Coordinates of C-alpha atoms in Angstrom, one line a residue:
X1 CA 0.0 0.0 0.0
X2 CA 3.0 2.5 0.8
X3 CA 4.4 1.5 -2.5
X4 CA 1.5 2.2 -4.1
X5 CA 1.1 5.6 -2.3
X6 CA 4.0 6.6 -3.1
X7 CA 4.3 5.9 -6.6
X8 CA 1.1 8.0 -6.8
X9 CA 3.1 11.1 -4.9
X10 CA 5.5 10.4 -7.7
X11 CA 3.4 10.5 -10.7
X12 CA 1.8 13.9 -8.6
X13 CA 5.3 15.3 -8.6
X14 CA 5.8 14.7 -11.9
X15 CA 3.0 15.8 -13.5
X16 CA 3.2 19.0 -11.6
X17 CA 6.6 19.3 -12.9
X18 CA 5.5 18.8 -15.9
X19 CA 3.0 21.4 -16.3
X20 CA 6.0 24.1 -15.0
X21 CA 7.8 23.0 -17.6
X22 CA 5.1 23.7 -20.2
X23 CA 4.0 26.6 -18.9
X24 CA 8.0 28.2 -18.5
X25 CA 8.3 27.1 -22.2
X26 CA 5.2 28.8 -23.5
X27 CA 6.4 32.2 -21.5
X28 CA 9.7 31.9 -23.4
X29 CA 8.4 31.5 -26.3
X30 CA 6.1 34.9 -25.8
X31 CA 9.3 36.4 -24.6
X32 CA 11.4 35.2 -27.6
X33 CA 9.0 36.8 -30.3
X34 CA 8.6 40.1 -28.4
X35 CA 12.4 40.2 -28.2
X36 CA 12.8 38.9 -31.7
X37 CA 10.7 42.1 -33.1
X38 CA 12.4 44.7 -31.1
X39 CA 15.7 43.1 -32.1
X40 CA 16.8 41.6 -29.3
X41 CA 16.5 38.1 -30.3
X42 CA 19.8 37.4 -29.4
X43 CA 19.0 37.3 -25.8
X44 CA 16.4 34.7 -26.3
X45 CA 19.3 31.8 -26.2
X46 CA 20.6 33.5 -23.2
X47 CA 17.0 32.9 -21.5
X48 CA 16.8 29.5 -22.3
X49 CA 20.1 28.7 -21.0
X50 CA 19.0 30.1 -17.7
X51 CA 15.9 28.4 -17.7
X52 CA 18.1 25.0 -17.7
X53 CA 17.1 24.5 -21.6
X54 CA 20.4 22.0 -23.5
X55 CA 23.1 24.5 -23.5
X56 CA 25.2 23.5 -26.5
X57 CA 22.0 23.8 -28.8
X58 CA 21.3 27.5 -27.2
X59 CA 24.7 28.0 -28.1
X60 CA 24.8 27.4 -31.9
X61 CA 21.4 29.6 -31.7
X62 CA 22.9 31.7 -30.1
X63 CA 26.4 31.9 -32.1
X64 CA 23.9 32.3 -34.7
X65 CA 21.9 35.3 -33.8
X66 CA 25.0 37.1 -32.1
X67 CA 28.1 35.9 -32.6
X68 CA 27.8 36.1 -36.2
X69 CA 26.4 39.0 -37.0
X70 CA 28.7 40.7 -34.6
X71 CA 31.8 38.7 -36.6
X72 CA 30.5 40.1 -39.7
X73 CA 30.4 43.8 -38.1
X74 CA 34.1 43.5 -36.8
X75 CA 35.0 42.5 -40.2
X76 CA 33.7 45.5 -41.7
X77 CA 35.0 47.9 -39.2
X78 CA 39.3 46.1 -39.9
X79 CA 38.4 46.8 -43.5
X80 CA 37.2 50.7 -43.3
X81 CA 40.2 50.8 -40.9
X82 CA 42.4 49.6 -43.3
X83 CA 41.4 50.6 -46.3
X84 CA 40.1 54.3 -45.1
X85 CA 43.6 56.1 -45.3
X86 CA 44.5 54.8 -48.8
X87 CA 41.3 56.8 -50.2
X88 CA 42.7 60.5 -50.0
X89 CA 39.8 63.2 -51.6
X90 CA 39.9 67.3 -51.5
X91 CA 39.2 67.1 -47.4
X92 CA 42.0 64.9 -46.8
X93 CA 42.2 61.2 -46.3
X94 CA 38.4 59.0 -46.0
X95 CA 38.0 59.2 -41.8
X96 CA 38.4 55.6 -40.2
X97 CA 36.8 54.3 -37.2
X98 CA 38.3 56.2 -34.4
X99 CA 38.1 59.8 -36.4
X100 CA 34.5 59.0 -36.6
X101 CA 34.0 58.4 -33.2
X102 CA 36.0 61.1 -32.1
X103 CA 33.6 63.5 -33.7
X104 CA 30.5 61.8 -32.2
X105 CA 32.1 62.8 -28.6
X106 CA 32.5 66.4 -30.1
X107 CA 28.8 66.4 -31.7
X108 CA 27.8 65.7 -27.9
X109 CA 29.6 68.4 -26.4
X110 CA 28.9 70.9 -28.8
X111 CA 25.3 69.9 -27.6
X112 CA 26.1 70.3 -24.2
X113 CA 27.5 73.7 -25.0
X114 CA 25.0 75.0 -26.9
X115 CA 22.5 73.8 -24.3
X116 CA 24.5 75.4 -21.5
X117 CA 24.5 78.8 -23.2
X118 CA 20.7 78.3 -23.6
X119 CA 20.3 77.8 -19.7
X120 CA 22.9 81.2 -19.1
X121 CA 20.6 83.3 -21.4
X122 CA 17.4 82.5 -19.8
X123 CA 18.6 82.6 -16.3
X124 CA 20.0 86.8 -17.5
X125 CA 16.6 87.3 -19.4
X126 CA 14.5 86.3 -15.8
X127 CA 17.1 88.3 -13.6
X128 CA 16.6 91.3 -16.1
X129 CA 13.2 90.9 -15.7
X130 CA 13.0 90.5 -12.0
X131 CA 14.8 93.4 -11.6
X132 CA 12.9 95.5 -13.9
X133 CA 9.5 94.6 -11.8
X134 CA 11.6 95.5 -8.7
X135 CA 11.6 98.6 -9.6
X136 CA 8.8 99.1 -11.4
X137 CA 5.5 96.5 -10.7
X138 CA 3.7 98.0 -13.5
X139 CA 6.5 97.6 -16.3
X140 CA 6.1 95.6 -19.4
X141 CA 8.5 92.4 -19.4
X142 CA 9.6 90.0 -22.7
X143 CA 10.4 86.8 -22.8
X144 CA 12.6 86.4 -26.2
X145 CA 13.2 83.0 -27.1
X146 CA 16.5 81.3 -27.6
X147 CA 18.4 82.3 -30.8
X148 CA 21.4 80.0 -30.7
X149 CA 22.1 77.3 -33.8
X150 CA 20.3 74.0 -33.7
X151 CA 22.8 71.8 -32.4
X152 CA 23.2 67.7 -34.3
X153 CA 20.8 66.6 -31.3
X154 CA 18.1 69.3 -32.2
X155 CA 18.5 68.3 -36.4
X156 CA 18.1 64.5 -35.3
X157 CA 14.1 65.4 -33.7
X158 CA 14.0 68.0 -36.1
X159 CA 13.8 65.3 -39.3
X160 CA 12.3 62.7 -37.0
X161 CA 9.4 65.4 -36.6
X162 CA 9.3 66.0 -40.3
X163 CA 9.3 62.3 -41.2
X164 CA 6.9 61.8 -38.6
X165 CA 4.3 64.6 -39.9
X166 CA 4.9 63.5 -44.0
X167 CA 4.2 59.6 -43.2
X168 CA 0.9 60.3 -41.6
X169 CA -0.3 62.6 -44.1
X170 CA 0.5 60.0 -46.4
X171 CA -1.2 57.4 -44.2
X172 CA -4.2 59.0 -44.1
X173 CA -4.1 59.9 -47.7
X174 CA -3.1 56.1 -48.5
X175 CA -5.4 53.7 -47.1
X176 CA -8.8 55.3 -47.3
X177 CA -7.9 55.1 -51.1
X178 CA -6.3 51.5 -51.1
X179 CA -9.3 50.5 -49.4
X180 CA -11.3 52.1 -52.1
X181 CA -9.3 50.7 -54.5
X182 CA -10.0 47.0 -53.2
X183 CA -13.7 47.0 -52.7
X184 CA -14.4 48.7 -56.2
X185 CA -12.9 47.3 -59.7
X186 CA -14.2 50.7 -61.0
X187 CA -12.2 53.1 -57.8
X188 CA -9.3 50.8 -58.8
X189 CA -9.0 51.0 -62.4
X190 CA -9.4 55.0 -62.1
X191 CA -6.8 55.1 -59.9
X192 CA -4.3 52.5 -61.2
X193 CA -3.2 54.9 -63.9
X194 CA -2.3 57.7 -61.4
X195 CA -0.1 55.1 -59.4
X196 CA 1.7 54.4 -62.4
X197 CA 2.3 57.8 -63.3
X198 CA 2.8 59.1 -60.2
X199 CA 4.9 56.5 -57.9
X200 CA 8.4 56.4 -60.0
X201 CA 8.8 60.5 -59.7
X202 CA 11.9 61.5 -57.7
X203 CA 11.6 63.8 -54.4
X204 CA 13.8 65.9 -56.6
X205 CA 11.4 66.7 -59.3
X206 CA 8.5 67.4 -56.8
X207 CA 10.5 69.5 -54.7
X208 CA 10.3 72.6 -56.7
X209 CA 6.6 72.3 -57.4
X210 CA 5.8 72.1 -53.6
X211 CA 8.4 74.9 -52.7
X212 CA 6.2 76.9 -55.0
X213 CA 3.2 75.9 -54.0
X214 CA 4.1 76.6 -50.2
X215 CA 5.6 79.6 -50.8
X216 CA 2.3 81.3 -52.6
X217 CA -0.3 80.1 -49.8
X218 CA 2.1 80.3 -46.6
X219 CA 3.1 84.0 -46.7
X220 CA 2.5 85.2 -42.9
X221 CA 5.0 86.7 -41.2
X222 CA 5.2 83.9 -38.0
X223 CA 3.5 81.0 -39.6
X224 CA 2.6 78.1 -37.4
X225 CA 5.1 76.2 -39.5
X226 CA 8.2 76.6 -41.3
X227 CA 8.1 77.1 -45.4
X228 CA 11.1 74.8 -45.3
X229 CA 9.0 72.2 -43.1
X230 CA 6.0 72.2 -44.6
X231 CA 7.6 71.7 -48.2
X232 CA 10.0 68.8 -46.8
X233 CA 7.1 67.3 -45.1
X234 CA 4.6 67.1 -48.1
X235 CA 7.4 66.0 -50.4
X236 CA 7.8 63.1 -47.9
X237 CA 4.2 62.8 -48.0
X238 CA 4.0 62.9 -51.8
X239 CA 6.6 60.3 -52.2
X240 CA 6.1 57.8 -49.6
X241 CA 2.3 57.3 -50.0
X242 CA 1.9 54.9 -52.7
X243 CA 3.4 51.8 -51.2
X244 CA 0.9 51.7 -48.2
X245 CA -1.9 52.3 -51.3
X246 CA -1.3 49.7 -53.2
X247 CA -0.4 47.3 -50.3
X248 CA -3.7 48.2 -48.8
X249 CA -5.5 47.8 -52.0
X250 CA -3.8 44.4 -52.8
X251 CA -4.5 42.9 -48.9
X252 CA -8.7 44.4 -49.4
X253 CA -8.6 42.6 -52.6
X254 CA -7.4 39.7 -51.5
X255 CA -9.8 39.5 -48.3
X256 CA -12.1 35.5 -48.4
X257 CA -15.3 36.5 -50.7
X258 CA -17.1 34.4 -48.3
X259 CA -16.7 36.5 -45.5
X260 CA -17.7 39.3 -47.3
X261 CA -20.7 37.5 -48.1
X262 CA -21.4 37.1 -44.5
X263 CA -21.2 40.9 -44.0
X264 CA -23.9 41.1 -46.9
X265 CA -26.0 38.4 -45.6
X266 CA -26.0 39.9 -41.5
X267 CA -26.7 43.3 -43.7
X268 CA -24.0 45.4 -42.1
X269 CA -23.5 49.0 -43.5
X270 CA -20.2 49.9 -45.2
X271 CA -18.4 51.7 -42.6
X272 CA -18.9 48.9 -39.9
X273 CA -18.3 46.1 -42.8
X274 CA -15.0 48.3 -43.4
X275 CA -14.1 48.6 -39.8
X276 CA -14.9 45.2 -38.7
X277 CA -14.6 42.9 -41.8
X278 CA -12.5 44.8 -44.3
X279 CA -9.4 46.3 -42.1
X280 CA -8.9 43.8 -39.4
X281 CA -8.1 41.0 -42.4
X282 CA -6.3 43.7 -44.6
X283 CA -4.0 44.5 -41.7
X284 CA -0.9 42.6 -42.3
X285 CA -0.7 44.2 -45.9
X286 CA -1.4 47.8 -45.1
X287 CA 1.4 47.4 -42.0
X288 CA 3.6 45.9 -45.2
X289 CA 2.9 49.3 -47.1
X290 CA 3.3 51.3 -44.0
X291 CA 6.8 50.2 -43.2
X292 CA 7.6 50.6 -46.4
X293 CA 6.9 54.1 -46.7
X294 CA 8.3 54.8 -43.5
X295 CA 11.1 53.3 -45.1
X296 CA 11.3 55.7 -47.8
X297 CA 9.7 58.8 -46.3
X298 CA 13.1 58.3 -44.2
X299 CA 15.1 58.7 -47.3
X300 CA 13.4 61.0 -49.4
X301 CA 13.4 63.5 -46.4
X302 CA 17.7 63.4 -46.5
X303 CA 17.2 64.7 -49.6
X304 CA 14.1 67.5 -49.4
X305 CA 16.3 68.9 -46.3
X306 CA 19.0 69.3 -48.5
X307 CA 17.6 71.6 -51.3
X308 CA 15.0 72.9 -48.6
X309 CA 17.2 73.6 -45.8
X310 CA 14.7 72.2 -43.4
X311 CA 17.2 72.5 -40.2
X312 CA 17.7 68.6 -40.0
X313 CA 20.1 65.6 -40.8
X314 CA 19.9 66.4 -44.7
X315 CA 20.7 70.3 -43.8
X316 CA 23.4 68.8 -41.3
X317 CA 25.3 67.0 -44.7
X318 CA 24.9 69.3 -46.5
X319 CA 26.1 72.3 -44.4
X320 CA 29.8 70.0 -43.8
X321 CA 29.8 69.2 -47.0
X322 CA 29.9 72.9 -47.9
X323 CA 31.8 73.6 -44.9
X324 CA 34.6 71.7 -46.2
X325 CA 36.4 71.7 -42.5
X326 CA 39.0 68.8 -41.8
X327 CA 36.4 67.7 -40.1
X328 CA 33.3 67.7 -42.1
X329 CA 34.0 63.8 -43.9
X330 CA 33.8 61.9 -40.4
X331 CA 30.7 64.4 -39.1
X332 CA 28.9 63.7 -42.7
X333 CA 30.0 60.1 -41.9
X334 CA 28.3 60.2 -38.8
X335 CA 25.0 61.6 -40.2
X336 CA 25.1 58.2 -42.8
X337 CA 25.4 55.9 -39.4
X338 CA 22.9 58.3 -37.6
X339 CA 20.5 57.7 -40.5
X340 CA 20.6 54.2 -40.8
X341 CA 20.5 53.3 -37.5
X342 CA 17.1 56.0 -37.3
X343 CA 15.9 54.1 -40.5
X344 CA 16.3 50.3 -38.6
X345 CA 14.8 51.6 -35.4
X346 CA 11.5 53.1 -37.1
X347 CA 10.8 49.7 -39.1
X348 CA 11.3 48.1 -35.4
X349 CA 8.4 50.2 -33.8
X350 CA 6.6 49.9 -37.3
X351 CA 6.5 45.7 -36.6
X352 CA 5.9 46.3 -32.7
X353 CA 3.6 48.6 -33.5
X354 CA 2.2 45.8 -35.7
X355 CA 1.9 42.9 -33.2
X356 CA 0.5 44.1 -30.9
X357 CA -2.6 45.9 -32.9
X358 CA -2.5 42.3 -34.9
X359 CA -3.4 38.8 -34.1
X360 CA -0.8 35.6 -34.4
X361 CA -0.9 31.9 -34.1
X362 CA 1.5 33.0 -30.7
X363 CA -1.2 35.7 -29.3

């Protein structure tokens, strides 16, 4: 009977262990996609290692996700190292590694500086004022703002505002019309000739229109936004709309003909078809066109700041470029880092953004 008991307490244990086993392997396998979209993958092995998962297969996966990209990396810097100083322009020699780096440390004092002076002329312009209602209660004080050049910090937000502002204009452009588009053969074949025409034109070619444009209906004094913002922002707008149309019209398209039957057959109107039919099983293509023309808002705004000197990254380049300081080849070759890391962390939020407004086979 003790036998028999205890095998029971056994089989209890085990079962119980069994089910923490299941239930720790589910959790890291939530944790391991949620990692794996921010980019953080890599640490997933490192989890599953502590979790007491076979070590020597966590590390190949993990070899894999870390060791060799970051092998591939190293690679890349001992060949701009080496071949860097053999490339001599008008400026001097191509910067390597550590020139680079060097002017990263100066961008960020320069900030610091700049940010410093700020603070001084704000702490004279409230003493000044203090003193003047001292004397006088009744006397008329101004607050001027800050006057001082945007510093590499302040031209990062700066594009990253612009971007920002183009991309949803585009947005809200976009998929109201790709959805259009899908549900009508007629919308779609009006349309379809515009997209063509319209999609391949550079930023460069629709920059002067919308300079011209901008200029003749934004002529007040103070406006509530920059001439060179608004015409970098619709130019962004302009050229980074038409992926997220046609994704959206291809994923509408493409949506099961019986469920739309269903939504005829329960008689729902067209907005809430659209809002509960239509868009939730259109998702993953309109988030497809949306990263993408995050992706090349992103790019076409270098550019637009450039010949708009919109105070950002593109205005950064092309202000050393002109500058044509010893310095100005690493600082330009800090902007081309700064951008492409900007343009990998945007997709990232894009695809967080997208799981968790989406539904997976995981969630």
């Amino acid at each position: 009977m003790t036998s028999v008991t205890e095998a029971s307490t056994l089989s209890s244990a085990e079962a119980i262990r069994a089910r923490r086993k299941a239930r720790l392997a589910q959790a890291l396998n939530r944790t391991a996609a949620t990692l794996q979209i921010v980019g953080f993958g890599w640490l997933s092995p490192l989890l599953r290692m502590a979790a007491g998962d076979s070590p020597r297969q966590q590390g190949r996966e993990l070899w894999q996700q870390m060791g060799v990209p970051l092998t591939a990396l190293m690679l890349f810097v001992a060949a701009w190292a080496w071949l860097a100083p053999q490339v001599n322009t008008s400026l001097g020699a191509i910067p390597g590694p550590a020139q680079v780096w060097e002017q990263v440390g100066n961008l960020r004092a320069d900030h610091q500086a700049e940010r410093a002076k700020e603070a001084a002329f704000y702490d004279r312009q409230a003493k000044r004022n203090a003193e003047l209602l001292a004397k006088d209660p009744a006397a008329e004080v101004k607050t001027r703002p800050y006057a001082g050049k945007p510093t590499y910090l302040d031209q990062i937000l700066t594009s990253l505002k612009t971007v920002f502002t183009g991309f949803l204009l585009g947005a809200l452009v976009a998929v109201p019309l790709g959805v259009a588009c899908g549900l009508s053969r007629t919308v779609n074949a009006a349309m379809n000739p515009l997209i063509q025409l319209f999609k391949p034109v550079s930023p460069l070619a629709w920059l002067p229109l919308v300079t011209m444009v901008v200029s003749a209906t934004v002529s007040s004094d103070n406006p509530t936004f920059e001439k060179s913002f608004l015409t970098s922002a619709i130019t962004v707008t302009l050229c980074s709309l038409w992926p997220t149309l046609i994704n959206t019209a291809v994923g509408v398209s493409s949506i099961d003909k019986d469920l739309m039957n269903v939504g005829k057959v329960l008689q729902l109107s067209g907005p809430t078809m659209v809002r509960r039919l239509v868009l939730p099983s259109a998702l993953p293509y309109i988030f497809t066109g949306l990263r993408l023309s995050l992706g090349v808002g992103w790019m076409v705004l270098i550019a637009a700041e450039m010949l708009a000197q919109n105070p950002g990254l593109g205005k950064f380049v092309w202000d050393e470029f002109q500058n044509g300081s010893s310095n100005s080849l690493a600082r330009i070759m800090v902007a081309v880092f700064t951008i492409g890391l900007i343009g990998f962390l945007l997709d990232r939020v894009m695809l967080a953004f997208q799981a968790a407004v989406s539904h997976t086979g995981t969630r």
